[in-house]
mmCIF file of C-alpha atoms and ligand atoms in Angstrom:
data_model
loop_
_atom_site.group_PDB
_atom_site.id
_atom_site.type_symbol
_atom_site.label_atom_id
_atom_site.label_comp_id
_atom_site.label_asym_id
_atom_site.label_seq_id
_atom_site.Cartn_x
_atom_site.Cartn_y
_atom_site.Cartn_z
ATOM 1 C CA MET A 87 0.000 0.000 0.000
ATOM 2 C CA PRO A 88 1.207 3.570 -0.582
ATOM 3 C CA SER A 89 3.072 5.105 2.318
ATOM 4 C CA ASN A 90 0.218 7.517 3.055
ATOM 5 C CA ALA A 91 -1.920 4.484 3.929
ATOM 6 C CA ALA A 92 0.513 3.212 6.519
ATOM 7 C CA ASP A 93 0.838 6.686 8.007
ATOM 8 C CA ALA A 94 -2.930 7.012 8.223
ATOM 9 C CA SER A 95 -3.251 4.303 10.864
ATOM 10 C CA ALA A 96 -0.533 5.867 12.940
ATOM 11 C CA ALA A 97 -2.046 9.345 12.664
ATOM 12 C CA SER A 98 -5.512 8.208 13.723
ATOM 13 C CA ALA A 99 -4.234 7.330 17.194
ATOM 14 C CA ASP A 100 -3.398 10.979 17.834
ATOM 15 C CA ALA A 101 -5.787 13.899 18.035
ATOM 16 C CA PRO A 102 -6.676 14.789 14.455
ATOM 17 C CA SER A 103 -4.350 17.547 13.402
ATOM 18 C CA ARG A 104 -5.749 18.057 9.950
ATOM 19 C CA PRO A 105 -9.211 19.106 8.813
ATOM 20 C CA PRO A 106 -11.664 16.195 8.503
ATOM 21 C CA ARG A 107 -12.110 14.505 5.138
ATOM 22 C CA GLY A 108 -15.545 13.435 3.990
ATOM 23 C CA ARG A 109 -16.920 12.185 0.734
ATOM 24 C CA TYR A 110 -19.961 11.582 -1.390
ATOM 25 C CA ALA A 111 -19.616 8.525 -3.599
ATOM 26 C CA PRO A 112 -22.424 8.047 -6.126
ATOM 27 C CA SER A 113 -22.663 5.094 -8.482
ATOM 28 C CA PRO A 114 -23.172 6.502 -11.981
ATOM 29 C CA THR A 115 -26.163 4.314 -12.765
ATOM 30 C CA GLY A 116 -28.658 7.123 -13.366
ATOM 31 C CA LEU A 117 -29.463 10.735 -12.557
ATOM 32 C CA LEU A 118 -29.324 11.753 -8.892
ATOM 33 C CA HIS A 119 -32.710 11.995 -7.187
ATOM 34 C CA VAL A 120 -33.681 14.010 -4.133
ATOM 35 C CA GLY A 121 -32.736 11.121 -1.827
ATOM 36 C CA ASN A 122 -29.211 10.924 -3.227
ATOM 37 C CA ALA A 123 -28.971 14.704 -3.063
ATOM 38 C CA ARG A 124 -30.127 14.809 0.551
ATOM 39 C CA THR A 125 -27.382 12.356 1.514
ATOM 40 C CA ALA A 126 -24.847 14.444 -0.405
ATOM 41 C CA LEU A 127 -26.069 17.588 1.371
ATOM 42 C CA ALA A 128 -25.676 15.962 4.807
ATOM 43 C CA ALA A 129 -22.187 14.693 3.916
ATOM 44 C CA TRP A 130 -21.195 18.122 2.663
ATOM 45 C CA LEU A 131 -22.641 19.985 5.662
ATOM 46 C CA SER A 132 -20.972 17.638 8.124
ATOM 47 C CA VAL A 133 -17.508 18.126 6.735
ATOM 48 C CA ARG A 134 -17.771 21.762 5.627
ATOM 49 C CA SER A 135 -19.256 22.885 8.955
ATOM 50 C CA ARG A 136 -15.971 21.701 10.496
ATOM 51 C CA GLY A 137 -13.791 23.331 7.854
ATOM 52 C CA GLY A 138 -12.984 19.977 6.253
ATOM 53 C CA THR A 139 -12.208 18.671 2.792
ATOM 54 C CA PHE A 140 -14.942 17.180 0.634
ATOM 55 C CA ILE A 141 -14.345 14.515 -2.009
ATOM 56 C CA LEU A 142 -16.572 13.380 -4.859
ATOM 57 C CA ARG A 143 -15.757 9.813 -5.852
ATOM 58 C CA ILE A 144 -17.417 8.002 -8.733
ATOM 59 C CA GLU A 145 -18.215 4.387 -7.872
ATOM 60 C CA ASP A 146 -18.401 2.693 -11.241
ATOM 61 C CA ILE A 147 -16.951 -0.580 -9.979
ATOM 62 C CA ASP A 148 -20.065 -2.342 -11.254
ATOM 63 C CA ARG A 149 -19.081 -1.508 -14.803
ATOM 64 C CA PRO A 150 -21.988 -3.156 -16.588
ATOM 65 C CA ARG A 151 -24.435 -0.949 -14.632
ATOM 66 C CA ALA A 152 -22.558 2.314 -15.146
ATOM 67 C CA VAL A 153 -24.305 4.637 -17.577
ATOM 68 C CA PRO A 154 -22.105 6.878 -19.725
ATOM 69 C CA GLY A 155 -22.443 10.575 -18.899
ATOM 70 C CA MET A 156 -23.819 10.051 -15.372
ATOM 71 C CA ALA A 157 -20.603 11.058 -13.585
ATOM 72 C CA GLU A 158 -20.636 14.381 -15.454
ATOM 73 C CA ALA A 159 -24.365 14.746 -14.731
ATOM 74 C CA ALA A 160 -23.755 14.181 -10.992
ATOM 75 C CA VAL A 161 -21.082 16.882 -10.967
ATOM 76 C CA GLU A 162 -23.391 19.313 -12.710
ATOM 77 C CA ASP A 163 -26.437 18.563 -10.570
ATOM 78 C CA LEU A 164 -24.587 18.734 -7.247
ATOM 79 C CA ALA A 165 -22.992 22.018 -8.272
ATOM 80 C CA TRP A 166 -26.446 23.331 -9.266
ATOM 81 C CA LEU A 167 -27.591 22.455 -5.766
ATOM 82 C CA GLY A 168 -24.823 24.633 -4.339
ATOM 83 C CA LEU A 169 -22.388 21.961 -3.152
ATOM 84 C CA ASP A 170 -18.682 22.167 -3.846
ATOM 85 C CA TRP A 171 -15.782 19.816 -3.313
ATOM 86 C CA ASP A 172 -12.017 19.788 -3.422
ATOM 87 C CA GLU A 173 -11.168 16.506 -5.135
ATOM 88 C CA ASP A 174 -12.970 14.646 -7.900
ATOM 89 C CA PRO A 175 -12.261 12.604 -11.048
ATOM 90 C CA PHE A 176 -12.168 15.663 -13.276
ATOM 91 C CA LYS A 177 -10.125 18.108 -11.207
ATOM 92 C CA GLY A 178 -8.054 15.365 -9.553
ATOM 93 C CA GLY A 179 -6.404 15.661 -6.157
ATOM 94 C CA PRO A 180 -3.668 14.105 -4.040
ATOM 95 C CA PHE A 181 -5.302 10.659 -3.718
ATOM 96 C CA GLY A 182 -6.554 10.088 -7.254
ATOM 97 C CA PRO A 183 -7.772 8.614 -9.414
ATOM 98 C CA TYR A 184 -11.261 9.243 -8.039
ATOM 99 C CA THR A 185 -13.052 6.815 -10.343
ATOM 100 C CA GLN A 186 -13.161 3.236 -9.110
ATOM 101 C CA SER A 187 -12.677 1.599 -12.497
ATOM 102 C CA GLN A 188 -9.230 3.215 -12.569
ATOM 103 C CA ARG A 189 -8.189 1.948 -9.159
ATOM 104 C CA THR A 190 -7.813 -1.784 -9.707
ATOM 105 C CA GLU A 191 -4.146 -1.832 -8.690
ATOM 106 C CA HIS A 192 -5.190 -0.689 -5.198
ATOM 107 C CA TYR A 193 -7.843 -3.396 -4.935
ATOM 108 C CA GLU A 194 -5.288 -5.997 -6.007
ATOM 109 C CA ARG A 195 -2.824 -4.839 -3.371
ATOM 110 C CA ALA A 196 -5.482 -5.038 -0.704
ATOM 111 C CA LEU A 197 -6.362 -8.572 -1.826
ATOM 112 C CA GLN A 198 -2.695 -9.500 -1.582
ATOM 113 C CA ILE A 199 -2.583 -8.260 2.038
ATOM 114 C CA LEU A 200 -5.701 -10.229 2.903
ATOM 115 C CA HIS A 201 -4.307 -13.304 1.202
ATOM 116 C CA GLU A 202 -1.093 -13.028 3.198
ATOM 117 C CA GLU A 203 -3.220 -12.809 6.346
ATOM 118 C CA GLY A 204 -4.868 -16.099 5.352
ATOM 119 C CA ARG A 205 -8.310 -14.503 5.026
ATOM 120 C CA LEU A 206 -9.159 -15.495 1.434
ATOM 121 C CA PHE A 207 -10.355 -18.682 -0.199
ATOM 122 C CA PRO A 208 -11.558 -19.668 -3.673
ATOM 123 C CA CYS A 209 -15.265 -20.151 -4.247
ATOM 124 C CA ARG A 210 -16.763 -21.972 -7.208
ATOM 125 C CA LEU A 211 -20.433 -21.054 -6.823
ATOM 126 C CA SER A 212 -22.302 -20.183 -10.027
ATOM 127 C CA ARG A 213 -22.371 -16.764 -11.602
ATOM 128 C CA LYS A 214 -26.042 -16.489 -10.730
ATOM 129 C CA GLU A 215 -25.262 -17.067 -7.086
ATOM 130 C CA LEU A 216 -22.655 -14.338 -7.281
ATOM 131 C CA ALA A 217 -24.767 -11.783 -9.143
ATOM 132 C CA GLY A 218 -24.965 -8.319 -7.674
ATOM 133 C CA ILE A 219 -21.696 -8.522 -5.760
ATOM 134 C CA ALA A 220 -20.205 -5.429 -7.371
ATOM 135 C CA SER A 221 -23.167 -3.142 -6.654
ATOM 136 C CA ALA A 222 -23.812 -1.490 -3.345
ATOM 137 C CA PRO A 223 -26.513 -3.719 -1.874
ATOM 138 C CA HIS A 224 -29.887 -2.348 -0.901
ATOM 139 C CA ALA A 225 -31.769 -3.497 2.171
ATOM 140 C CA GLY A 226 -33.326 -6.899 1.686
ATOM 141 C CA GLU A 227 -31.418 -7.640 -1.487
ATOM 142 C CA GLU A 228 -29.011 -10.116 -0.002
ATOM 143 C CA GLY A 229 -29.673 -13.799 0.220
ATOM 144 C CA PRO A 230 -29.081 -16.188 3.111
ATOM 145 C CA PRO A 231 -25.674 -16.163 4.832
ATOM 146 C CA TYR A 232 -22.863 -18.205 3.336
ATOM 147 C CA PRO A 233 -22.623 -21.188 5.664
ATOM 148 C CA ALA A 234 -19.318 -21.630 7.461
ATOM 149 C CA SER A 235 -19.669 -25.348 6.648
ATOM 150 C CA ALA A 236 -19.197 -24.483 2.962
ATOM 151 C CA ARG A 237 -15.687 -23.137 3.562
ATOM 152 C CA PRO A 238 -13.037 -25.392 2.108
ATOM 153 C CA SER A 239 -11.275 -27.130 4.980
ATOM 154 C CA GLN A 240 -8.054 -27.030 2.990
ATOM 155 C CA VAL A 241 -6.898 -24.972 0.048
ATOM 156 C CA ALA A 242 -4.115 -26.022 -2.306
ATOM 157 C CA ALA A 243 -0.821 -24.203 -1.788
ATOM 158 C CA GLY A 244 -0.420 -21.566 -4.490
ATOM 159 C CA TRP A 245 -4.199 -21.411 -5.249
ATOM 160 C CA TYR A 246 -4.227 -17.625 -5.109
ATOM 161 C CA GLU A 247 -1.353 -17.071 -7.486
ATOM 162 C CA THR A 248 -2.728 -19.717 -9.883
ATOM 163 C CA LEU A 249 -6.187 -18.167 -9.850
ATOM 164 C CA GLN A 250 -4.889 -14.637 -10.366
ATOM 165 C CA ARG A 251 -2.848 -15.799 -13.360
ATOM 166 C CA GLN A 252 -5.748 -17.573 -15.076
ATOM 167 C CA LYS A 253 -7.160 -15.860 -18.165
ATOM 168 C CA SER A 254 -10.667 -17.084 -17.292
ATOM 169 C CA PRO A 255 -10.585 -17.704 -13.542
ATOM 170 C CA ASP A 256 -12.653 -20.683 -12.430
ATOM 171 C CA ALA A 257 -13.345 -19.321 -8.936
ATOM 172 C CA ALA A 258 -14.349 -16.171 -7.121
ATOM 173 C CA ILE A 259 -12.403 -14.977 -4.073
ATOM 174 C CA ARG A 260 -14.204 -14.944 -0.740
ATOM 175 C CA PHE A 261 -13.268 -13.279 2.559
ATOM 176 C CA ARG A 262 -13.280 -15.449 5.671
ATOM 177 C CA VAL A 263 -15.134 -13.461 8.339
ATOM 178 C CA HIS A 264 -14.475 -13.689 12.060
ATOM 179 C CA ASP A 265 -17.302 -15.115 14.128
ATOM 180 C CA ARG A 266 -17.677 -12.303 16.644
ATOM 181 C CA PRO A 267 -19.856 -9.227 17.009
ATOM 182 C CA VAL A 268 -18.796 -6.000 15.305
ATOM 183 C CA ARG A 269 -19.818 -2.908 17.252
ATOM 184 C CA PHE A 270 -19.941 0.645 15.981
ATOM 185 C CA VAL A 271 -21.780 3.870 16.637
ATOM 186 C CA ASP A 272 -23.627 5.464 13.760
ATOM 187 C CA ARG A 273 -24.175 9.226 14.024
ATOM 188 C CA VAL A 274 -27.853 8.843 13.100
ATOM 189 C CA HIS A 275 -28.785 5.330 14.207
ATOM 190 C CA GLY A 276 -26.729 5.051 17.407
ATOM 191 C CA SER A 277 -25.061 1.846 18.642
ATOM 192 C CA ILE A 278 -25.162 -1.075 16.253
ATOM 193 C CA GLU A 279 -23.967 -4.610 16.802
ATOM 194 C CA GLU A 280 -23.787 -7.257 14.104
ATOM 195 C CA ASN A 281 -22.135 -10.642 13.786
ATOM 196 C CA VAL A 282 -21.353 -10.952 10.098
ATOM 197 C CA THR A 283 -21.131 -14.737 10.388
ATOM 198 C CA ASP A 284 -24.856 -14.795 11.180
ATOM 199 C CA THR A 285 -26.004 -12.140 8.723
ATOM 200 C CA VAL A 286 -23.883 -12.633 5.610
ATOM 201 C CA GLY A 287 -21.097 -15.107 6.247
ATOM 202 C CA ASP A 288 -17.912 -15.177 4.197
ATOM 203 C CA PHE A 289 -18.458 -12.672 1.392
ATOM 204 C CA VAL A 290 -17.065 -12.330 -2.088
ATOM 205 C CA LEU A 291 -14.356 -9.769 -2.783
ATOM 206 C CA LYS A 292 -13.633 -10.560 -6.418
ATOM 207 C CA ARG A 293 -15.927 -12.320 -8.811
ATOM 208 C CA ARG A 294 -14.586 -14.870 -11.225
ATOM 209 C CA ASP A 295 -15.263 -12.446 -14.092
ATOM 210 C CA GLY A 296 -12.797 -10.064 -12.470
ATOM 211 C CA LEU A 297 -15.252 -7.534 -10.981
ATOM 212 C CA TYR A 298 -14.303 -6.359 -7.496
ATOM 213 C CA ALA A 299 -16.954 -6.280 -4.807
ATOM 214 C CA TYR A 300 -18.380 -2.957 -3.710
ATOM 215 C CA GLN A 301 -17.410 -3.873 -0.114
ATOM 216 C CA LEU A 302 -13.732 -4.156 -1.015
ATOM 217 C CA ALA A 303 -13.567 -1.118 -3.286
ATOM 218 C CA VAL A 304 -15.262 1.229 -0.841
ATOM 219 C CA VAL A 305 -13.059 0.186 2.089
ATOM 220 C CA VAL A 306 -9.845 0.503 0.089
ATOM 221 C CA ASP A 307 -10.840 3.864 -1.367
ATOM 222 C CA ASP A 308 -11.898 5.389 1.935
ATOM 223 C CA TRP A 309 -8.657 4.164 3.487
ATOM 224 C CA LEU A 310 -6.330 5.428 0.775
ATOM 225 C CA MET A 311 -8.222 8.698 0.349
ATOM 226 C CA GLU A 312 -7.884 9.206 4.115
ATOM 227 C CA VAL A 313 -11.615 9.593 4.591
ATOM 228 C CA ASP A 314 -12.496 9.930 8.265
ATOM 229 C CA GLU A 315 -16.252 10.161 7.864
ATOM 230 C CA VAL A 316 -18.413 7.902 5.716
ATOM 231 C CA VAL A 317 -21.828 9.413 5.025
ATOM 232 C CA ARG A 318 -24.194 7.431 2.808
ATOM 233 C CA GLY A 319 -27.754 6.173 2.517
ATOM 234 C CA ALA A 320 -29.276 4.063 5.285
ATOM 235 C CA ASP A 321 -29.646 1.151 2.868
ATOM 236 C CA LEU A 322 -25.901 0.620 3.362
ATOM 237 C CA LEU A 323 -26.044 0.452 7.165
ATOM 238 C CA SER A 324 -26.064 -3.329 6.819
ATOM 239 C CA SER A 325 -22.786 -3.250 4.852
ATOM 240 C CA THR A 326 -20.882 -1.480 7.605
ATOM 241 C CA ALA A 327 -20.063 -4.452 9.846
ATOM 242 C CA ARG A 328 -18.628 -6.283 6.845
ATOM 243 C CA GLN A 329 -16.564 -3.261 5.937
ATOM 244 C CA ILE A 330 -15.268 -2.961 9.497
ATOM 245 C CA GLN A 331 -14.083 -6.576 9.351
ATOM 246 C CA LEU A 332 -12.194 -5.745 6.151
ATOM 247 C CA ILE A 333 -10.787 -2.533 7.645
ATOM 248 C CA GLU A 334 -9.484 -4.476 10.635
ATOM 249 C CA ALA A 335 -7.987 -7.213 8.489
ATOM 250 C CA LEU A 336 -6.190 -4.580 6.399
ATOM 251 C CA GLY A 337 -4.928 -2.702 9.448
ATOM 252 C CA ALA A 338 -6.644 0.494 8.257
ATOM 253 C CA PRO A 339 -8.138 3.165 10.544
ATOM 254 C CA ARG A 340 -11.886 2.978 11.085
ATOM 255 C CA PRO A 341 -13.825 6.035 9.879
ATOM 256 C CA GLU A 342 -16.903 7.497 11.596
ATOM 257 C CA TYR A 343 -20.226 6.473 10.067
ATOM 258 C CA ALA A 344 -23.472 8.307 9.409
ATOM 259 C CA HIS A 345 -26.252 6.628 7.446
ATOM 260 C CA VAL A 346 -28.760 9.168 6.240
ATOM 261 C CA PRO A 347 -32.374 7.938 6.213
ATOM 262 C CA LEU A 348 -33.792 7.265 2.794
ATOM 263 C CA VAL A 349 -36.294 9.377 0.958
ATOM 264 C CA VAL A 350 -39.208 7.243 -0.137
ATOM 265 C CA ALA A 351 -41.885 7.801 -2.767
ATOM 266 C CA GLU A 352 -45.481 8.491 -1.737
ATOM 267 C CA ASP A 353 -46.320 4.788 -1.897
ATOM 268 C CA GLY A 354 -43.504 4.078 0.569
ATOM 269 C CA ALA A 355 -41.225 2.479 -2.037
ATOM 270 C CA ARG A 356 -37.530 3.272 -2.089
ATOM 271 C CA LEU A 357 -36.738 5.952 -4.665
ATOM 272 C CA SER A 358 -34.691 4.612 -7.467
ATOM 273 C CA LYS A 359 -32.653 6.549 -9.959
ATOM 274 C CA ARG A 360 -35.452 5.649 -12.383
ATOM 275 C CA ASP A 361 -37.967 7.793 -10.452
ATOM 276 C CA GLY A 362 -37.588 10.425 -13.105
ATOM 277 C CA ALA A 363 -39.831 13.091 -11.638
ATOM 278 C CA LEU A 364 -37.731 13.336 -8.496
ATOM 279 C CA THR A 365 -34.328 13.660 -10.117
ATOM 280 C CA LEU A 366 -32.552 16.951 -9.601
ATOM 281 C CA ARG A 367 -32.469 17.257 -13.375
ATOM 282 C CA ALA A 368 -36.248 16.989 -13.723
ATOM 283 C CA LEU A 369 -36.896 19.454 -10.902
ATOM 284 C CA ARG A 370 -34.487 21.903 -12.447
ATOM 285 C CA GLU A 371 -36.089 21.522 -15.866
ATOM 286 C CA ARG A 372 -39.471 22.252 -14.282
ATOM 287 C CA GLY A 373 -38.083 25.557 -13.078
ATOM 288 C CA VAL A 374 -37.690 24.616 -9.399
ATOM 289 C CA ARG A 375 -34.901 26.636 -7.802
ATOM 290 C CA PRO A 376 -32.030 24.917 -5.979
ATOM 291 C CA GLU A 377 -32.875 26.942 -2.843
ATOM 292 C CA GLU A 378 -36.326 25.361 -2.860
ATOM 293 C CA VAL A 379 -34.931 21.854 -3.114
ATOM 294 C CA VAL A 380 -32.349 22.573 -0.412
ATOM 295 C CA GLY A 381 -35.135 24.022 1.765
ATOM 296 C CA TRP A 382 -37.236 20.866 1.410
ATOM 297 C CA MET A 383 -34.214 18.683 2.132
ATOM 298 C CA ALA A 384 -33.245 20.752 5.158
ATOM 299 C CA SER A 385 -36.711 20.667 6.676
ATOM 300 C CA SER A 386 -37.034 16.923 6.071
ATOM 301 C CA LEU A 387 -33.645 16.497 7.775
ATOM 302 C CA GLY A 388 -34.811 18.478 10.796
ATOM 303 C CA LEU A 389 -32.468 21.390 10.069
ATOM 304 C CA LEU A 390 -35.283 23.869 9.336
ATOM 305 C CA ASP A 391 -38.728 24.067 10.941
ATOM 306 C CA ARG A 392 -40.386 24.307 7.556
ATOM 307 C CA PRO A 393 -39.251 24.187 3.947
ATOM 308 C CA ALA A 394 -38.172 27.799 3.510
ATOM 309 C CA ARG A 395 -35.869 28.664 0.638
ATOM 310 C CA CYS A 396 -32.232 28.509 1.610
ATOM 311 C CA THR A 397 -28.812 27.798 0.202
ATOM 312 C CA ALA A 398 -26.650 24.875 1.223
ATOM 313 C CA ALA A 399 -24.108 27.297 2.686
ATOM 314 C CA GLY A 400 -26.898 28.951 4.685
ATOM 315 C CA LEU A 401 -27.357 25.688 6.627
ATOM 316 C CA LEU A 402 -23.783 25.359 7.841
ATOM 317 C CA ASN A 403 -24.532 26.885 11.250
ATOM 318 C CA ALA A 404 -27.720 24.871 11.762
ATOM 319 C CA PHE A 405 -26.154 21.527 10.953
ATOM 320 C CA ALA A 406 -25.789 18.945 13.733
ATOM 321 C CA TRP A 407 -26.123 15.161 13.426
ATOM 322 C CA PRO A 408 -28.385 14.833 16.510
ATOM 323 C CA ARG A 409 -31.032 16.856 14.658
ATOM 324 C CA ILE A 410 -31.326 14.278 11.892
ATOM 325 C CA PRO A 411 -34.176 11.814 12.396
ATOM 326 C CA SER A 412 -33.512 8.127 11.777
ATOM 327 C CA SER A 413 -36.811 7.616 9.956
ATOM 328 C CA SER A 414 -37.381 7.954 6.221
ATOM 329 C CA SER A 415 -38.973 11.020 4.636
ATOM 330 C CA VAL A 416 -41.578 10.983 1.938
ATOM 331 C CA ALA A 417 -41.063 12.984 -1.224
ATOM 332 C CA SER A 418 -44.028 13.708 -3.378
ATOM 333 C CA LYS A 419 -43.870 13.677 -7.150
ATOM 334 C CA GLU A 420 -45.135 17.225 -6.887
ATOM 335 C CA LEU A 421 -42.084 18.337 -5.008
ATOM 336 C CA VAL A 422 -42.775 21.971 -5.626
ATOM 337 C CA PRO A 423 -42.334 23.750 -2.368
ATOM 338 C CA THR A 424 -45.453 25.213 -0.908
ATOM 339 C CA PHE A 425 -44.110 28.567 0.217
HETATM 340 N N1 LIG B 1172 -21.888 4.038 -4.425
HETATM 341 C C1 LIG B 1172 -22.849 3.770 -3.408
HETATM 342 C C2 LIG B 1172 -24.221 4.200 -3.860
HETATM 343 O O1 LIG B 1172 -24.332 5.046 -4.729
HETATM 344 C C3 LIG B 1172 -22.498 4.457 -2.120
HETATM 345 C C4 LIG B 1172 -21.420 3.742 -1.429
HETATM 346 C C5 LIG B 1172 -20.887 4.399 -0.180
HETATM 347 O O2 LIG B 1172 -21.074 5.597 0.004
HETATM 348 O O3 LIG B 1172 -20.254 3.682 0.597
HETATM 349 O O4 LIG B 1172 -25.203 3.663 -3.381
#
């Protein structure tokens, strides 16, 4: 790993001497909707209200699902909303590249560390069984836990090197989890405890078609980009214990976590990037002002009493994690503020 990574673990033991680093990390699978934007706003407010550095990372690790032009659209829409950032794929920065598909050498080095720690094993389950590994999982999308009984009791010496050399690998690579509770405190949801053995079991880090798992990529990127605060949607709360196991196995520092409640549609369903009417782009094209959208987001996050027009920067003083409710908010298709 680069020397900055090794230094990061040492530095985290001391009082932080540098401004905090936070990030927003969209997958470029569609246009950003108000739920994505609300998470981005919270991430931005949290780090900017403390004078920190904000990173925009594009998570296109699930290459088949990435839609051309969506990274550029995210940049444009977040800027329209009034957010700014210091490092991104287009302007670069000290820890680039900021696009996951260009970071495979880092994922390989992390796999090598985990292999040397004896935490990996080959898995020959079908492609169907391994589908969806590269995408950030959404609540309820994961199947039953991988049974510890399915672990190979022995692996052939040199399996890893042989597999990595194969042109068409005949196995995926799985991470052997420890059977013990992981505990962490989420800034919105409080104390969480999860034993990954019971919930997910040994999970895949690299599919046999060469795609890296979201869980691996996000942990490696946050580590090497020296991110101290992970802010993302609440649908990823259930990924955190897995990521902490990886962080510990890699010897990386653990960031703080805040999982922002989801915005749901009027029928209670999770908004998807296909909910066209609630994308920032659609609102903007209908003539809605960014201050109106920010006002709605701020009031639904408990930062304003009612949805009054305001800028993102105008919320910096009001921002505090304890104000943010842990329950979802409903966005109407007619999200045209009523003031
Ligand atoms: N790329 C993920 C998403 O768009 C977010 C991952 C993360 O922030 O850890 O759902």
